[in-house]
Backbone as ProteinMPNN parsed JSONL, in Angstrom:
{"seq_chain_A": "MPANTWLNQFPLLKQITGCTQWQQAVEQCQILQLPADTAVFHQGDLCQQFVLVLDGAIRVQKLSASGREIVLYRVESGQSCILTTACMLGQQAYQAEAYTEAATRVVVFPVALFRAALDDSQQLRDFVFAGYVQRLAELMLLIDQIAFGRMDSRLACYLLLKAPSVGGLRLTHQQLARELGSAREVISRLLKEFERQDLVSLQRGLIQVCDTPGLQKVADM", "coords_chain_A": {"N_chain_A": [[-2.525, -24.026, -7.175], [-5.574, -24.144, -8.596], [-6.459, -22.229, -11.434], [-9.151, -21.512, -11.583], [-9.706, -21.374, -8.981], [-8.295, -19.609, -7.415], [-9.046, -17.038, -9.003], [-11.645, -16.654, -7.721], [-11.375, -14.644, -6.114], [-11.345, -12.26, -7.527], [-13.885, -11.54, -9.138], [-14.698, -9.578, -11.297], [-12.457, -10.465, -12.919], [-13.175, -12.955, -13.379], [-15.022, -13.078, -14.868], [-14.179, -12.722, -17.635], [-14.435, -13.797, -20.937], [-14.456, -15.56, -24.011], [-11.206, -14.394, -24.883], [-8.666, -14.967, -25.975], [-5.491, -13.972, -25.112], [-5.71, -13.45, -22.545], [-6.931, -15.918, -21.605], [-4.125, -16.961, -21.874], [-2.321, -15.882, -20.683], [-3.364, -16.649, -17.893], [-3.248, -19.268, -17.73], [-0.134, -19.485, -17.429], [0.36, -17.952, -15.589], [1.829, -17.584, -12.3], [2.071, -18.981, -8.93], [2.978, -17.319, -6.149], [4.695, -17.506, -3.157], [5.769, -14.803, -0.909], [7.71, -14.542, 1.402], [7.994, -11.935, 4.579], [8.572, -8.534, 4.676], [9.989, -8.92, 1.802], [11.222, -7.441, -1.105], [9.98, -6.744, -3.146], [9.612, -4.846, -5.968], [12.52, -2.277, -6.907], [13.054, 1.261, -6.621], [13.874, 2.693, -9.781], [13.909, -0.153, -11.42], [12.768, -1.828, -14.22], [9.526, -2.771, -15.05], [9.236, -6.044, -14.985], [6.878, -7.983, -14.249], [3.041, -8.383, -14.197], [1.284, -8.323, -10.799], [-0.978, -9.934, -9.001], [-2.843, -9.668, -5.617], [-3.184, -12.218, -3.626], [-3.198, -12.765, -0.629], [-2.347, -11.387, 2.284], [-0.175, -7.853, 2.419], [1.738, -5.964, 0.288], [3.553, -2.965, 0.438], [4.226, -0.002, -0.815], [6.51, 2.528, -1.484], [7.752, 5.919, -0.88], [11.088, 6.877, -1.257], [13.068, 9.797, -0.09], [15.484, 11.471, -1.623], [17.571, 12.562, 0.513], [17.17, 10.242, 2.629], [14.344, 10.555, 3.732], [11.191, 8.372, 4.337], [7.977, 7.555, 2.923], [4.773, 6.031, 2.848], [3.155, 5.445, 0.236], [0.671, 3.629, -0.369], [-0.734, 0.858, 0.159], [-0.914, -2.934, -1.131], [-3.338, -4.951, -0.954], [-5.471, -7.975, -0.918], [-7.095, -9.245, -3.527], [-6.489, -6.853, -5.027], [-4.701, -4.841, -7.328], [-1.262, -3.184, -7.934], [-1.305, -0.196, -8.666], [1.106, 1.636, -9.779], [2.864, -0.703, -10.99], [1.03, -1.0, -12.616], [0.853, 1.595, -14.031], [3.63, 1.881, -15.129], [3.989, -0.259, -16.946], [2.471, 0.1, -18.969], [3.088, 2.905, -19.488], [5.678, 1.692, -20.167], [8.284, 2.813, -18.377], [10.288, 3.169, -16.194], [10.409, 2.086, -12.204], [9.257, 4.298, -9.938], [9.346, 3.939, -6.56], [9.46, 1.899, -4.476], [8.685, -1.266, -3.268], [7.617, -3.731, -0.546], [7.15, -6.861, 0.883], [4.597, -6.741, 3.934], [4.021, -8.501, 5.43], [3.903, -12.596, 5.419], [3.146, -13.497, 1.841], [0.763, -13.907, -0.642], [0.749, -14.239, -4.178], [-0.501, -13.733, -7.466], [1.162, -13.919, -10.515], [1.85, -12.377, -13.5], [3.593, -12.757, -16.737], [4.623, -9.892, -17.728], [5.02, -9.081, -20.818], [2.512, -10.851, -21.499], [0.77, -10.306, -20.143], [0.274, -7.542, -20.774], [-0.481, -7.968, -23.704], [-3.409, -9.399, -22.679], [-4.533, -7.045, -21.57], [-5.017, -5.772, -23.741], [-6.833, -6.865, -25.328], [-9.303, -6.797, -24.091], [-11.915, -5.733, -23.036], [-12.732, -6.071, -20.562], [-11.05, -6.594, -18.514], [-9.624, -4.482, -18.771], [-10.993, -3.214, -17.708], [-11.328, -3.695, -14.775], [-8.584, -3.664, -14.46], [-8.346, -0.438, -14.705], [-10.056, 0.494, -12.881], [-9.387, 0.095, -10.112], [-7.152, 1.758, -10.566], [-8.274, 4.274, -10.516], [-9.536, 4.31, -8.304], [-7.263, 4.145, -6.644], [-5.565, 6.526, -6.943], [-7.546, 8.488, -6.391], [-7.33, 8.171, -3.39], [-4.49, 8.275, -3.201], [-4.269, 11.411, -3.677], [-5.756, 12.501, -1.521], [-3.863, 11.94, 0.28], [-1.585, 13.611, -0.348], [-3.228, 15.861, 0.163], [-3.295, 16.362, 2.547], [-0.926, 15.705, 3.611], [0.623, 18.333, 2.567], [-1.573, 20.328, 3.099], [-2.539, 19.859, 6.252], [-2.208, 19.874, 9.412], [0.62, 18.643, 11.237], [0.937, 17.205, 13.965], [-1.893, 16.666, 14.209], [-2.397, 15.137, 12.236], [-1.062, 12.989, 13.106], [-2.612, 12.171, 15.81], [-4.755, 11.816, 14.458], [-3.675, 9.227, 12.925], [-3.036, 7.646, 15.287], [-5.715, 7.448, 16.524], [-6.871, 5.875, 14.866], [-5.732, 3.428, 14.268], [-4.299, 2.744, 16.763], [-5.345, -0.453, 18.798], [-7.638, -0.517, 21.842], [-6.627, -2.189, 23.616], [-3.044, -3.204, 24.31], [-2.181, -1.663, 22.771], [-0.146, 0.589, 20.115], [2.337, -1.091, 18.277], [4.704, 0.063, 17.162], [7.532, 1.71, 16.127], [9.101, 5.002, 15.966], [10.167, 5.58, 13.708], [9.026, 4.381, 12.401], [6.527, 5.219, 12.265], [6.741, 7.85, 11.199], [7.717, 7.413, 8.546], [5.063, 6.052, 7.995], [3.535, 8.716, 8.217], [5.116, 10.77, 6.815], [6.666, 11.965, 7.781], [9.387, 13.314, 9.273], [11.454, 11.605, 12.046], [12.355, 12.945, 13.712], [10.516, 14.845, 14.734], [8.123, 13.646, 14.855], [8.879, 12.301, 17.515], [8.92, 14.354, 18.811], [6.573, 15.417, 18.907], [5.278, 13.202, 19.466], [6.026, 12.96, 22.536], [5.465, 15.278, 23.6], [1.935, 14.89, 23.519], [2.354, 12.523, 25.664], [3.502, 14.446, 27.71], [1.253, 15.748, 27.87], [-0.539, 13.719, 28.771], [-2.149, 12.141, 27.134], [-1.144, 10.052, 25.736], [0.315, 7.012, 26.413], [4.301, 6.239, 26.922], [6.203, 3.528, 25.563], [8.852, 1.372, 24.51], [9.117, 1.243, 21.086], [6.282, 1.052, 21.822], [3.143, 2.536, 22.091], [0.502, 3.438, 23.725], [-3.092, 4.74, 23.838], [-4.224, 7.081, 25.825], [-6.076, 8.894, 26.148], [-8.598, 9.46, 25.206], [-10.836, 11.141, 24.304], [-9.276, 13.655, 24.24], [-7.267, 13.404, 22.759], [-9.164, 13.203, 20.846], [-9.787, 15.928, 20.095], [-6.941, 17.077, 19.425], [-7.491, 15.788, 16.874], [-8.882, 16.787, 15.783], [-8.533, 19.275, 15.326]], "CA_chain_A": [[-3.918, -23.674, -6.909], [-6.202, -24.496, -9.937], [-7.281, -20.797, -12.074], [-10.756, -20.92, -11.074], [-10.07, -20.914, -7.368], [-7.839, -17.984, -7.161], [-9.729, -16.1, -9.826], [-12.629, -16.672, -6.971], [-11.174, -13.178, -5.11], [-11.515, -11.944, -8.504], [-14.989, -11.441, -9.706], [-13.916, -8.775, -12.469], [-11.602, -11.054, -13.515], [-13.257, -14.591, -13.5], [-16.502, -13.183, -15.767], [-13.838, -12.257, -18.945], [-14.575, -15.12, -21.359], [-13.532, -14.837, -25.081], [-10.089, -13.873, -24.841], [-7.658, -15.888, -26.104], [-4.902, -13.829, -24.792], [-6.056, -13.604, -21.022], [-6.331, -17.432, -21.01], [-3.052, -17.589, -22.644], [-1.817, -15.43, -19.016], [-3.729, -17.713, -16.786], [-2.294, -20.371, -17.937], [1.149, -19.34, -17.929], [0.988, -17.082, -14.603], [2.569, -18.024, -11.293], [1.71, -18.129, -7.411], [4.412, -17.311, -5.314], [4.5, -17.281, -1.274], [6.428, -14.073, -0.623], [8.203, -14.098, 3.063], [7.943, -10.765, 5.125], [10.499, -8.043, 4.503], [10.898, -9.19, 0.304], [11.408, -6.845, -2.099], [8.985, -7.12, -4.909], [10.311, -4.306, -7.162], [12.94, -1.019, -6.059], [13.346, 2.454, -7.725], [14.035, 2.304, -10.798], [13.591, -1.031, -11.841], [11.692, -1.865, -15.242], [7.88, -3.815, -14.902], [8.947, -7.553, -15.796], [5.701, -9.051, -14.223], [2.432, -8.172, -13.49], [1.443, -8.813, -9.474], [-2.382, -9.717, -7.796], [-2.013, -10.217, -4.345], [-4.133, -13.063, -3.163], [-3.807, -12.347, 1.143], [-1.011, -10.67, 2.485], [0.171, -7.033, 2.063], [2.769, -5.149, 0.177], [3.93, -2.182, 1.522], [4.549, 0.469, -1.335], [7.132, 3.298, -0.224], [9.005, 6.537, -1.942], [12.819, 7.081, -0.088], [13.484, 10.726, -0.71], [17.174, 11.533, -1.345], [17.358, 12.982, 2.009], [16.805, 9.307, 3.284], [13.304, 9.988, 4.308], [10.383, 7.555, 3.653], [6.696, 7.865, 3.263], [4.351, 5.12, 2.641], [1.752, 5.775, -0.467], [-0.331, 2.859, 0.159], [-0.306, -1.121, 0.16], [-1.731, -3.431, -2.092], [-4.016, -6.277, -0.292], [-6.143, -8.992, -1.276], [-8.021, -8.812, -4.11], [-6.101, -5.788, -5.688], [-3.02, -4.968, -7.885], [-0.269, -2.393, -7.878], [-1.313, 1.051, -10.024], [2.052, 1.86, -10.058], [2.963, -1.44, -11.957], [-0.015, -0.319, -14.481], [1.487, 2.623, -15.119], [5.258, 1.604, -15.478], [3.421, -1.49, -17.328], [1.519, 0.684, -19.683], [4.332, 3.821, -20.131], [7.265, 1.42, -20.412], [8.958, 3.654, -17.562], [11.108, 2.518, -14.547], [9.542, 2.364, -11.212], [9.654, 5.274, -9.187], [9.091, 3.573, -5.863], [10.009, 0.353, -4.132], [7.581, -2.296, -2.508], [8.168, -4.376, 0.078], [5.849, -7.364, 1.682], [4.961, -6.308, 5.151], [3.635, -9.874, 6.255], [3.731, -13.652, 4.217], [2.347, -12.882, 1.007], [1.073, -14.914, -1.885], [0.794, -13.664, -4.89], [-0.297, -14.494, -8.629], [2.413, -13.213, -10.858], [1.855, -13.006, -14.838], [4.412, -12.169, -17.549], [4.215, -8.854, -18.258], [4.316, -9.098, -21.878], [1.166, -11.467, -21.958], [-0.606, -9.36, -19.464], [-0.451, -6.272, -21.837], [-1.296, -8.281, -25.04], [-4.641, -9.391, -22.727], [-5.102, -6.082, -21.626], [-5.256, -5.09, -25.372], [-7.765, -7.461, -26.093], [-10.35, -7.292, -23.274], [-12.336, -4.575, -22.265], [-13.287, -6.77, -18.611], [-9.821, -7.207, -18.04], [-9.128, -3.143, -18.441], [-12.561, -2.074, -16.521], [-10.627, -3.832, -13.527], [-7.014, -2.487, -13.899], [-8.737, 1.042, -14.202], [-11.166, 0.786, -11.872], [-8.33, 0.294, -9.079], [-6.356, 2.687, -11.011], [-9.2, 5.433, -10.066], [-9.552, 4.358, -6.351], [-6.152, 3.939, -5.651], [-5.624, 7.799, -7.375], [-8.33, 9.339, -5.044], [-6.704, 7.963, -2.196], [-3.434, 9.245, -2.877], [-4.692, 12.698, -3.822], [-6.062, 12.996, -0.4], [-2.693, 11.672, 1.253], [-1.332, 14.747, -0.714], [-3.301, 17.023, 0.316], [-3.142, 15.682, 3.833], [0.701, 16.183, 3.541], [0.578, 19.863, 2.283], [-2.322, 21.174, 4.008], [-2.665, 19.253, 7.253], [-1.069, 20.0, 10.552], [1.057, 17.5, 11.537], [-0.036, 17.013, 14.987], [-3.63, 16.434, 13.831], [-2.625, 13.579, 11.194], [-0.554, 12.196, 14.488], [-3.385, 11.815, 16.258], [-6.04, 10.77, 13.86], [-3.812, 7.752, 12.98], [-3.343, 6.89, 16.106], [-6.459, 6.934, 17.082], [-7.732, 4.902, 14.168], [-4.833, 2.1, 14.22], [-4.058, 1.88, 17.796], [-6.456, -0.478, 19.795], [-8.029, -0.46, 22.75], [-5.907, -2.98, 24.292], [-2.251, -3.583, 23.706], [-1.668, 0.112, 22.152], [-0.015, -0.104, 18.747], [3.274, -1.616, 18.106], [5.194, 0.768, 16.099], [8.727, 2.924, 16.475], [8.878, 6.249, 16.253], [10.331, 5.936, 12.631], [7.975, 3.456, 11.533], [5.324, 5.835, 12.086], [6.987, 9.207, 10.144], [7.147, 6.793, 7.731], [3.705, 5.991, 7.594], [3.068, 9.98, 8.034], [5.59, 11.263, 5.875], [7.201, 13.174, 8.214], [10.902, 13.006, 9.889], [11.651, 11.069, 12.892], [12.617, 13.654, 15.231], [9.535, 15.52, 14.584], [7.254, 12.402, 15.268], [9.427, 12.047, 18.542], [8.9, 15.81, 19.779], [5.103, 15.47, 19.099], [4.821, 11.613, 20.984], [6.575, 13.384, 23.991], [4.258, 16.325, 23.872], [0.889, 14.013, 23.856], [2.406, 12.215, 26.519], [3.396, 15.048, 28.097], [-0.314, 15.85, 28.292], [-1.104, 12.194, 29.664], [-2.678, 11.789, 25.829], [-0.005, 8.56, 25.548], [2.011, 6.369, 27.333], [5.114, 5.95, 25.703], [7.289, 2.589, 25.714], [10.141, 1.378, 23.504], [8.038, 0.272, 20.593], [4.496, 0.816, 22.24], [2.316, 3.436, 21.989], [-0.885, 3.486, 24.012], [-3.728, 5.706, 24.016], [-4.907, 6.973, 27.642], [-7.288, 9.928, 26.502], [-9.101, 9.321, 23.686], [-11.377, 12.48, 23.963], [-8.738, 14.683, 24.211], [-6.776, 12.773, 21.551], [-9.482, 14.015, 19.489], [-9.452, 17.269, 20.137], [-6.205, 17.291, 18.747], [-7.436, 15.12, 15.481], [-10.205, 17.888, 15.197], [-8.006, 21.031, 15.106]], "C_chain_A": [[-4.03, -23.916, -8.532], [-6.68, -23.031, -10.276], [-8.307, -21.034, -11.323], [-10.828, -20.98, -9.529], [-9.177, -19.721, -6.943], [-8.702, -16.589, -7.7], [-11.353, -15.663, -8.986], [-12.94, -15.081, -5.769], [-11.069, -12.059, -6.097], [-12.332, -11.492, -9.326], [-15.058, -10.871, -11.138], [-13.904, -9.955, -13.253], [-12.037, -12.729, -13.968], [-14.374, -14.473, -14.486], [-15.748, -12.992, -17.325], [-13.749, -13.785, -19.551], [-13.92, -14.653, -23.134], [-12.728, -14.268, -25.391], [-8.669, -14.488, -24.805], [-6.392, -15.695, -24.826], [-4.886, -13.714, -23.007], [-6.281, -15.066, -20.95], [-5.242, -17.993, -21.148], [-2.735, -17.052, -20.656], [-2.129, -15.951, -18.153], [-3.238, -18.299, -16.617], [-1.039, -20.216, -17.616], [1.49, -18.352, -16.175], [1.561, -18.05, -13.434], [1.839, -17.816, -9.969], [2.439, -18.635, -6.566], [4.036, -16.94, -3.967], [5.753, -16.116, -1.182], [6.934, -14.107, 1.302], [7.85, -12.569, 3.071], [8.981, -10.048, 4.755], [10.583, -8.584, 3.321], [10.602, -7.779, -0.115], [10.611, -7.049, -3.577], [9.625, -6.134, -5.993], [11.471, -2.652, -6.108], [12.503, -0.171, -7.006], [14.102, 2.012, -8.609], [14.38, 0.996, -11.682], [12.328, -1.226, -12.961], [10.759, -3.291, -14.69], [8.033, -4.958, -15.716], [7.666, -8.382, -15.688], [4.3, -8.582, -13.744], [1.398, -8.413, -12.0], [-0.354, -8.595, -9.549], [-1.799, -10.019, -7.001], [-3.591, -11.256, -4.455], [-4.645, -13.079, -1.561], [-1.99, -11.926, 1.112], [-1.485, -9.157, 2.483], [1.347, -6.475, 1.69], [2.511, -3.757, 0.146], [4.768, -1.238, 0.096], [4.72, 2.243, -1.264], [7.782, 4.306, -1.7], [9.992, 6.984, -0.588], [13.06, 8.991, -1.288], [14.951, 10.639, -1.066], [18.196, 12.007, -0.054], [17.497, 11.176, 2.855], [15.553, 8.912, 4.114], [12.327, 9.535, 3.495], [8.624, 7.912, 3.767], [5.819, 6.348, 2.616], [3.08, 5.634, 1.566], [0.742, 5.229, -0.454], [-0.447, 1.752, -0.224], [-1.155, -1.526, -0.695], [-1.746, -4.542, -1.343], [-4.798, -7.065, -0.991], [-7.028, -8.876, -2.095], [-7.325, -7.491, -4.932], [-4.732, -5.687, -6.284], [-2.469, -3.514, -7.318], [-0.777, -0.889, -9.188], [-0.195, 1.545, -10.423], [2.673, 1.236, -10.78], [2.171, -1.368, -12.834], [0.248, 0.829, -14.675], [2.957, 2.618, -15.566], [4.84, 0.132, -16.763], [3.5, -0.529, -19.091], [2.715, 1.908, -20.461], [5.75, 3.248, -20.373], [7.988, 2.294, -19.944], [9.715, 2.725, -16.427], [9.984, 2.476, -13.591], [9.851, 3.941, -10.385], [9.434, 5.336, -7.507], [9.649, 2.667, -5.882], [8.745, 0.065, -3.265], [8.135, -3.083, -1.586], [6.537, -5.12, 0.528], [5.939, -6.768, 2.858], [4.842, -7.665, 5.955], [4.266, -11.078, 4.95], [2.748, -13.155, 3.437], [2.379, -13.641, -0.111], [0.187, -14.046, -2.651], [0.357, -14.253, -6.449], [0.472, -13.311, -9.426], [2.154, -13.522, -12.439], [2.874, -12.061, -15.448], [3.854, -11.006, -18.063], [3.433, -8.402, -19.528], [2.83, -9.891, -22.554], [-0.132, -10.904, -21.199], [-1.293, -8.269, -20.04], [-1.171, -6.865, -23.263], [-3.049, -8.498, -24.378], [-5.453, -8.189, -22.465], [-5.739, -4.964, -23.239], [-6.437, -5.843, -26.101], [-8.796, -7.809, -25.272], [-10.833, -6.288, -22.245], [-12.837, -4.589, -20.71], [-12.138, -6.474, -18.192], [-9.354, -4.955, -17.84], [-9.89, -2.494, -17.471], [-11.55, -2.689, -15.371], [-9.71, -3.285, -13.615], [-7.464, -1.252, -13.88], [-9.494, 1.809, -12.978], [-10.831, 1.253, -10.582], [-7.382, 1.297, -9.158], [-7.0, 4.162, -10.366], [-9.215, 5.249, -8.808], [-8.461, 4.879, -6.033], [-5.77, 5.996, -5.571], [-5.997, 8.79, -6.447], [-7.371, 9.419, -4.071], [-5.313, 8.718, -1.905], [-3.613, 11.272, -3.556], [-4.732, 13.293, -2.511], [-5.091, 12.585, 0.582], [-1.867, 13.221, 0.851], [-1.948, 15.579, -0.366], [-3.531, 16.898, 2.383], [-1.263, 16.263, 4.463], [1.496, 17.755, 3.592], [-0.375, 20.742, 2.465], [-2.514, 20.805, 5.155], [-1.72, 19.346, 8.518], [-0.848, 18.367, 11.216], [0.481, 16.797, 12.704], [-1.74, 16.446, 15.34], [-3.674, 15.172, 13.271], [-1.904, 12.994, 12.296], [-1.891, 10.967, 14.85], [-4.784, 11.245, 16.064], [-5.126, 9.538, 13.313], [-3.643, 6.754, 13.911], [-4.806, 6.107, 17.02], [-7.008, 5.782, 16.175], [-6.975, 3.768, 14.408], [-4.882, 1.756, 15.661], [-5.434, 1.245, 18.702], [-6.301, -0.361, 20.817], [-7.403, -1.41, 24.097], [-4.691, -3.33, 23.668], [-1.629, -2.804, 23.211], [-0.835, -0.522, 20.697], [1.659, 0.18, 18.657], [4.417, -0.712, 16.844], [6.474, 1.758, 16.238], [8.466, 4.171, 16.094], [9.752, 6.687, 14.747], [9.577, 5.012, 11.774], [6.328, 4.843, 11.122], [5.957, 7.568, 11.498], [7.591, 8.453, 9.005], [6.131, 6.514, 7.279], [3.002, 7.43, 6.977], [3.832, 10.798, 7.061], [6.77, 12.122, 5.851], [8.803, 12.848, 8.453], [10.821, 12.521, 11.69], [11.571, 11.737, 14.027], [11.316, 14.49, 15.595], [8.173, 14.876, 15.434], [7.046, 12.36, 16.86], [9.012, 13.237, 19.322], [7.429, 15.314, 20.219], [4.869, 14.31, 20.185], [5.18, 12.394, 22.043], [5.66, 14.459, 24.519], [2.964, 15.729, 24.426], [1.386, 13.422, 24.847], [2.554, 12.789, 27.886], [1.566, 15.661, 28.911], [-1.528, 14.959, 28.243], [-2.148, 11.564, 28.126], [-2.342, 10.762, 25.754], [0.254, 7.921, 26.468], [3.051, 5.135, 26.001], [5.787, 4.663, 26.223], [8.312, 2.134, 24.489], [9.1, 0.48, 22.551], [7.016, 0.106, 20.329], [4.326, 1.789, 22.151], [1.276, 3.329, 22.241], [-1.641, 4.35, 24.682], [-4.023, 5.57, 25.285], [-5.776, 7.906, 27.177], [-7.522, 9.853, 25.4], [-10.073, 10.555, 23.399], [-10.295, 13.567, 23.673], [-7.677, 14.354, 23.044], [-7.518, 13.694, 20.015], [-10.015, 15.28, 19.313], [-8.188, 17.612, 19.258], [-6.084, 16.921, 17.226], [-8.209, 16.518, 15.055], [-9.758, 19.174, 14.683], [-7.604, 21.554, 13.68]], "O_chain_A": [[-3.159, -23.914, -9.402], [-7.35, -22.521, -9.379], [-8.212, -20.618, -10.169], [-11.846, -20.684, -8.903], [-9.555, -18.953, -6.057], [-8.937, -15.533, -7.113], [-12.084, -14.746, -9.36], [-13.875, -14.649, -5.095], [-10.743, -10.949, -5.676], [-11.864, -10.98, -10.343], [-15.426, -11.58, -12.074], [-14.782, -10.423, -13.977], [-11.383, -13.487, -14.684], [-14.787, -15.51, -15.005], [-16.516, -13.075, -18.283], [-13.222, -14.739, -18.979], [-13.167, -13.715, -23.395], [-12.987, -13.413, -26.237], [-7.825, -14.497, -23.908], [-6.155, -16.515, -23.94], [-3.849, -13.966, -22.394], [-5.662, -15.542, -19.998], [-5.024, -19.152, -20.795], [-2.928, -17.766, -19.672], [-1.295, -15.947, -17.247], [-2.574, -18.376, -15.583], [-0.651, -21.369, -17.428], [2.621, -18.159, -15.73], [1.726, -19.244, -13.686], [1.141, -16.825, -9.756], [2.634, -19.798, -6.214], [3.139, -16.135, -3.716], [6.855, -16.612, -1.421], [6.264, -13.6, 2.202], [7.512, -11.948, 2.064], [10.094, -10.515, 4.514], [11.688, -9.121, 3.394], [9.811, -7.06, 0.495], [10.865, -7.452, -4.712], [10.183, -6.689, -6.939], [11.184, -2.189, -5.005], [11.809, -0.473, -7.977], [14.916, 1.105, -8.437], [15.133, 1.147, -12.644], [11.17, -0.887, -12.715], [11.111, -4.352, -14.174], [7.419, -5.15, -16.766], [7.292, -9.201, -16.528], [4.397, -8.305, -12.549], [0.351, -8.874, -12.455], [-0.946, -7.593, -9.951], [-0.666, -10.5, -7.032], [-4.633, -11.082, -5.088], [-5.792, -13.272, -1.156], [-1.005, -12.074, 0.389], [-2.685, -8.887, 2.523], [2.181, -6.376, 2.59], [1.392, -3.326, -0.135], [5.901, -1.648, -0.157], [3.821, 3.068, -1.103], [8.109, 3.955, -2.833], [9.724, 7.287, 0.574], [13.147, 9.226, -2.493], [15.563, 9.625, -0.73], [19.383, 11.731, 0.118], [18.139, 11.241, 3.903], [15.355, 7.906, 4.796], [12.231, 9.881, 2.318], [8.175, 8.521, 4.738], [6.484, 5.642, 1.858], [2.096, 6.182, 2.062], [-0.286, 5.905, -0.505], [-0.128, 1.692, -1.411], [-2.071, -0.813, -1.105], [-0.736, -5.156, -1.001], [-4.774, -6.637, -2.145], [-8.041, -8.357, -1.627], [-8.177, -7.163, -5.757], [-3.766, -6.315, -5.852], [-3.058, -2.84, -6.473], [-0.483, -0.856, -10.383], [-0.266, 2.02, -11.556], [3.332, 1.927, -11.556], [2.53, -1.674, -13.971], [-0.205, 1.254, -15.738], [3.341, 3.438, -16.4], [5.812, -0.303, -17.379], [4.337, -0.579, -19.992], [3.107, 1.847, -21.626], [6.742, 3.913, -20.671], [8.608, 2.894, -20.822], [9.41, 1.589, -16.063], [8.828, 2.737, -13.921], [10.959, 4.464, -10.506], [9.337, 6.447, -6.984], [10.325, 2.287, -6.837], [8.002, 0.882, -2.721], [9.347, -3.219, -1.751], [5.416, -4.616, 0.573], [7.005, -6.233, 3.163], [5.486, -7.877, 6.983], [4.853, -10.748, 3.92], [1.749, -12.563, 3.844], [3.407, -14.061, -0.644], [-0.741, -13.353, -2.234], [0.9, -15.327, -6.71], [0.45, -12.116, -9.128], [2.2, -14.698, -12.8], [3.107, -10.932, -15.015], [2.816, -10.986, -18.725], [2.338, -7.868, -19.703], [2.26, -9.665, -23.621], [-1.344, -10.95, -21.407], [-2.479, -7.938, -20.047], [-2.16, -6.365, -23.798], [-3.976, -8.05, -25.054], [-6.617, -8.049, -22.842], [-6.46, -4.005, -23.511], [-6.9, -5.525, -27.196], [-9.334, -8.903, -25.442], [-10.424, -6.04, -21.111], [-13.177, -3.684, -19.948], [-12.249, -5.881, -17.119], [-8.882, -4.415, -16.84], [-9.623, -1.584, -16.686], [-10.782, -1.787, -15.036], [-9.625, -2.261, -12.937], [-7.007, -0.653, -12.907], [-9.542, 2.917, -12.443], [-11.35, 2.17, -9.945], [-6.805, 1.746, -8.168], [-6.287, 5.006, -9.823], [-8.84, 6.197, -8.118], [-8.383, 5.871, -5.308], [-5.728, 6.648, -4.528], [-5.306, 9.628, -5.867], [-6.677, 10.41, -3.844], [-4.996, 9.428, -0.951], [-2.664, 12.043, -3.699], [-4.065, 14.28, -2.2], [-5.37, 12.822, 1.758], [-1.561, 13.939, 1.803], [-1.276, 16.604, -0.487], [-4.046, 17.751, 3.106], [-0.782, 16.93, 5.379], [2.438, 18.187, 4.255], [-0.21, 21.901, 2.083], [-2.917, 21.868, 5.629], [-0.577, 18.888, 8.519], [-1.592, 17.434, 11.518], [-0.354, 15.906, 12.549], [-2.386, 16.038, 16.305], [-4.496, 14.288, 13.509], [-2.529, 11.943, 12.437], [-2.132, 9.804, 14.529], [-5.58, 10.634, 16.777], [-5.857, 8.558, 13.177], [-3.869, 5.551, 13.786], [-4.992, 5.082, 17.676], [-7.555, 4.813, 16.701], [-7.684, 2.874, 14.87], [-5.388, 0.682, 15.985], [-6.32, 1.949, 19.187], [-5.172, -0.116, 21.242], [-7.714, -1.283, 25.282], [-4.818, -3.779, 22.529], [-0.424, -3.017, 23.078], [-0.864, -1.686, 20.298], [2.198, 1.265, 18.875], [4.697, -1.174, 15.739], [6.079, 2.876, 16.567], [7.272, 4.359, 15.857], [10.018, 7.872, 14.548], [9.605, 5.001, 10.544], [5.577, 5.103, 10.182], [5.078, 8.427, 11.564], [8.165, 9.295, 8.314], [6.021, 6.649, 6.061], [2.317, 7.558, 5.962], [3.149, 11.595, 6.418], [7.476, 12.67, 5.004], [9.343, 12.057, 7.68], [10.113, 13.166, 12.463], [10.989, 11.417, 15.063], [11.128, 14.776, 16.778], [7.471, 15.395, 16.303], [5.986, 12.365, 17.486], [8.755, 13.078, 20.515], [7.079, 14.942, 21.339], [4.442, 14.405, 21.335], [4.155, 12.513, 22.714], [5.2, 14.498, 25.66], [2.723, 15.912, 25.619], [0.574, 13.831, 25.677], [2.136, 12.274, 28.923], [1.091, 15.833, 30.033], [-2.714, 15.102, 27.944], [-2.803, 10.53, 28.252], [-3.327, 10.029, 25.659], [0.449, 8.499, 27.537], [2.92, 4.251, 25.155], [5.973, 4.679, 27.439], [8.343, 2.865, 23.499], [8.471, -0.523, 22.888], [6.506, -0.492, 19.381], [5.368, 2.44, 22.082], [0.562, 3.088, 21.267], [-1.32, 4.805, 25.779], [-4.12, 4.512, 25.907], [-6.697, 7.889, 27.994], [-6.714, 10.16, 24.523], [-10.094, 10.972, 22.241], [-10.557, 14.375, 22.783], [-7.301, 15.341, 22.411], [-7.113, 14.29, 19.017], [-10.686, 15.584, 18.326], [-8.366, 18.43, 18.356], [-5.218, 17.32, 16.448], [-7.992, 17.131, 14.009], [-10.322, 19.938, 13.9], [-7.252, 22.723, 13.528]]}, "name": "protein", "num_of_chains": 1, "seq": "MPANTWLNQFPLLKQITGCTQWQQAVEQCQILQLPADTAVFHQGDLCQQFVLVLDGAIRVQKLSASGREIVLYRVESGQSCILTTACMLGQQAYQAEAYTEAATRVVVFPVALFRAALDDSQQLRDFVFAGYVQRLAELMLLIDQIAFGRMDSRLACYLLLKAPSVGGLRLTHQQLARELGSAREVISRLLKEFERQDLVSLQRGLIQVCDTPGLQKVADM"}
């Protein structure tokens, strides 16, 4: 794919002019197609490349020593990974892991070239740090929800947001626990209580919302 084609998804990057290092980075970048469930990086890895997502999605998650997982954020079309930015700038190892959620197409830059371009281009810095600020605000909201939010309310909110009116939400209890930063046992117990109240219907790997107003009351608690 010609550089000027993929740059159409990144208007701020397309406007960069007069930066030799950026032009070199663009010339040496690679476009890769990653299958679903491909590891992008592991906890403890050093940052070797800077990635922009063209389509698909990358899930960034944190794994505790006890084996519990929480999804921190997703990198989707037109976005970059702020954890990669932090590790690149601080020359530190990743403190989380990332996997593709579906077939995902990415632009990959050698980290040394990207850092040189970042030093030389205010426009590139604006792009990188605008994404950083937005993602940091989302992470602060996530921390607030985990620290102060009721799990039944958070679960109800998630179901109302994600479950379609037809077909239901196809997620296991373990996947839901990972999304909400909880334990599978807690999520299973709450879902069973929702089912007892006829708020949802449960099948293996499928959750169907049955009472939207009732679930909204739980979400508002």
